[in-house]
PDB file of C-alpha atoms in Angstrom:
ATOM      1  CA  UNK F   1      -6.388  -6.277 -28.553  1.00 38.00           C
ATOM      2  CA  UNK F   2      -4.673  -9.493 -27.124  1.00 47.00           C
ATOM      3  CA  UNK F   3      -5.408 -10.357 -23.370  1.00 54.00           C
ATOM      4  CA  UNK F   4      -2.328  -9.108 -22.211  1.00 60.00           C
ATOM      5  CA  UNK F   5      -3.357  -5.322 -22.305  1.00 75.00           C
ATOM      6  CA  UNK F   6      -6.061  -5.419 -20.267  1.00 80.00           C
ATOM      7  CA  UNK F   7      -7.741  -7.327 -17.589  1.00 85.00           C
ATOM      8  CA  UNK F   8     -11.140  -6.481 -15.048  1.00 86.00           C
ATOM      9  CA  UNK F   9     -10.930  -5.274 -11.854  1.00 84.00           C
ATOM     10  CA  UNK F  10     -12.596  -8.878 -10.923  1.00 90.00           C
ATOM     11  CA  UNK F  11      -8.855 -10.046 -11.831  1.00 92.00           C
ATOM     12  CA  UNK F  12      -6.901  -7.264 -10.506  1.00 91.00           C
ATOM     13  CA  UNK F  13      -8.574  -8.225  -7.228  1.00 92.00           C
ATOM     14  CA  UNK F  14      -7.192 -11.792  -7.307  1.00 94.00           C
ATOM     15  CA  UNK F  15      -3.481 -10.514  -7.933  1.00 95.00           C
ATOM     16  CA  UNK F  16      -1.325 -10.302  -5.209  1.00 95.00           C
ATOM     17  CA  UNK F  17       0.779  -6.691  -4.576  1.00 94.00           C
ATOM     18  CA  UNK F  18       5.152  -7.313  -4.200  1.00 95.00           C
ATOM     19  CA  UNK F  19       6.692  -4.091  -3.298  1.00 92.00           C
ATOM     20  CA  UNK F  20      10.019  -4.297  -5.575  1.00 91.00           C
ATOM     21  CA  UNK F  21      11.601  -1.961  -3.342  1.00 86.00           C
ATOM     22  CA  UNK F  22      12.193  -4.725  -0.692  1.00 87.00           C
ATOM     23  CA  UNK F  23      10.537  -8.004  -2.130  1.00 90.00           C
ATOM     24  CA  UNK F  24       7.698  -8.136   0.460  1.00 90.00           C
ATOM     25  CA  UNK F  25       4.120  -9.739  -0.521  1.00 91.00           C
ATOM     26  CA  UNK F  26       1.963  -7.395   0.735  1.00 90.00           C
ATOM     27  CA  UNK F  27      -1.773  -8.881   0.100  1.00 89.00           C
ATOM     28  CA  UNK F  28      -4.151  -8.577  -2.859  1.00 91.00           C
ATOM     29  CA  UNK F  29      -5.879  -5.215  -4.159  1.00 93.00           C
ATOM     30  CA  UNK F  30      -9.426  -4.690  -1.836  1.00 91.00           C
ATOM     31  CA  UNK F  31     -10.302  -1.396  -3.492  1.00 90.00           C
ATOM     32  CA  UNK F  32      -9.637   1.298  -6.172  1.00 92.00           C
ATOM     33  CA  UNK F  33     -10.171   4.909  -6.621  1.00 93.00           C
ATOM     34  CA  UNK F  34     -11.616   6.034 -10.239  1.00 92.00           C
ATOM     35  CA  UNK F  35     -11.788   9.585 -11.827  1.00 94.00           C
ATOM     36  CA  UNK F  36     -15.147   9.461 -12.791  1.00 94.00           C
ATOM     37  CA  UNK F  37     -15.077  11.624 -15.423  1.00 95.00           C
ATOM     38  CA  UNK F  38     -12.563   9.566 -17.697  1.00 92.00           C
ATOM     39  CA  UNK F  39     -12.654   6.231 -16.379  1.00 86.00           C
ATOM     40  CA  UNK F  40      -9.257   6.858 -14.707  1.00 88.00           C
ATOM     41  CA  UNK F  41      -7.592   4.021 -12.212  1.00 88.00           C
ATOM     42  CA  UNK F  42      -6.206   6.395  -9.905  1.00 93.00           C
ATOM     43  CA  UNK F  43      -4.785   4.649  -6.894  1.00 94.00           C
ATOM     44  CA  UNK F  44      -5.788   1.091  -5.173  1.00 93.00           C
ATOM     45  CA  UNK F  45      -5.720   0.093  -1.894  1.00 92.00           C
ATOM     46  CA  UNK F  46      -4.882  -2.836   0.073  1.00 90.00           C
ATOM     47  CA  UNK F  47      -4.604  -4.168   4.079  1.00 85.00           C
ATOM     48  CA  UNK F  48      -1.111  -3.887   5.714  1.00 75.00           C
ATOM     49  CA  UNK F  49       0.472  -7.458   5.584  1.00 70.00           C
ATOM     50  CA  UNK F  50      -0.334  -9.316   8.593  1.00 68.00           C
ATOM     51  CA  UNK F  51      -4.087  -7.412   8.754  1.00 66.00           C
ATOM     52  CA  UNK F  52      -7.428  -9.844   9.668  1.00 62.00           C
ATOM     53  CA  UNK F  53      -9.734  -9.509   6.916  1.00 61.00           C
ATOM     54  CA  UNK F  54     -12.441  -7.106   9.680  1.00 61.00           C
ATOM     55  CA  UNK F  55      -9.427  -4.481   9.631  1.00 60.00           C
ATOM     56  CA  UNK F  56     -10.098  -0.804   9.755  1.00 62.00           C
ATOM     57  CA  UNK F  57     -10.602   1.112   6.914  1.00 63.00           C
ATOM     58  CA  UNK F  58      -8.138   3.687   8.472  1.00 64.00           C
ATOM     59  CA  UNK F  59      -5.518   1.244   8.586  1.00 77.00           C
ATOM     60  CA  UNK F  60      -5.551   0.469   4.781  1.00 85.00           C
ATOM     61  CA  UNK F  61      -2.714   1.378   2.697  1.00 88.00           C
ATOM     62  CA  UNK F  62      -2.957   3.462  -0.692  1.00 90.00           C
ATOM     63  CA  UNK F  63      -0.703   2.947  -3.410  1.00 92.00           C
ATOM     64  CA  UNK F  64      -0.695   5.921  -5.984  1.00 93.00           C
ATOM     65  CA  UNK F  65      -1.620   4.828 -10.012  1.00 91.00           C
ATOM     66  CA  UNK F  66       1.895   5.856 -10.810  1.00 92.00           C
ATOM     67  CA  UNK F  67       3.773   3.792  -8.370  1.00 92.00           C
ATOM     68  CA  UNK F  68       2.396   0.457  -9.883  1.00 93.00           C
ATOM     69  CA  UNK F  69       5.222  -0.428 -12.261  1.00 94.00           C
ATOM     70  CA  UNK F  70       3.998  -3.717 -13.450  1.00 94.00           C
ATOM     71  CA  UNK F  71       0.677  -5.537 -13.768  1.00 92.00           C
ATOM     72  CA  UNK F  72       1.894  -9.362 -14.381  1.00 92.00           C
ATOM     73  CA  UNK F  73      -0.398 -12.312 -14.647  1.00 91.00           C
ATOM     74  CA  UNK F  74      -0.449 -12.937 -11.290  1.00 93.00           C
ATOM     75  CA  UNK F  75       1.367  -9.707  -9.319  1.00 96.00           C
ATOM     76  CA  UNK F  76       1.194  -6.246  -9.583  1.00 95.00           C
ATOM     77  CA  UNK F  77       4.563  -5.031  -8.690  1.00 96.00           C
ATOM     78  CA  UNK F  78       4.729  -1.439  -6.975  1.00 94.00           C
ATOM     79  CA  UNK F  79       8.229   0.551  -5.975  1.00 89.00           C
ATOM     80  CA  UNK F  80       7.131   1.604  -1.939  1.00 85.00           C
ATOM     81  CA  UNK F  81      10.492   2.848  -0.036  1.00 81.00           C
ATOM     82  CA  UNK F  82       7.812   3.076   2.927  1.00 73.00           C
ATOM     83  CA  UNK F  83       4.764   1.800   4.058  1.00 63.00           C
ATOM     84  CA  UNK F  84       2.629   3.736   6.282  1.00 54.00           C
ATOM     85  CA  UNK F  85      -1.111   3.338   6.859  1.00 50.00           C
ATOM     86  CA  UNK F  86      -3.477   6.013   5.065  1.00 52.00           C
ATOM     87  CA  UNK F  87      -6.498   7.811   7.015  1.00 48.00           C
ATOM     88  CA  UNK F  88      -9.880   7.116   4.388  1.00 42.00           C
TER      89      UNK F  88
END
């Protein structure tokens, strides 16, 4: 497997989010949600753009598995029409 197919959450952490929909950087990843039972990335979260770094965790914003179109080398890219905080 070449080292293009896969990467750590340790480097997914490190990448920073562009929403293709409108070209905005929007931050890096701060946490993900796993299915347990498989092993399953299921969504990953991140601060709203212009967020300190002590921001609530009700203001963080939750992109869904399937709205990640691209994991690059240095950017995920995600299709968001709209971005609206998400209650933990």
């Amino acid at each position: 497997m070449s080292k293009n197919q896969y990467c750590t959450t340790k480097e997914l952490l490190k990448k920073e989010i562009i929403n293709k929909y409108d070209g905005k950087r929007l931050g890096c990843p701060k946490y993900f949600a796993v299915d347990l039972s498989c092993g399953k990335l299921l969504s990953m979260s991140f601060n709203p753009p212009g967020a300190g770094m002590f921001s609530k965790c009700e203001d963080l914003i939750t992109v869904a598995w399937c709205d990640i179109e691209k994991i690059g080398e240095d950017v995920i890219i995600v299709c968001l029409p709209s971005l609206k905080p998400e209650k933990c």
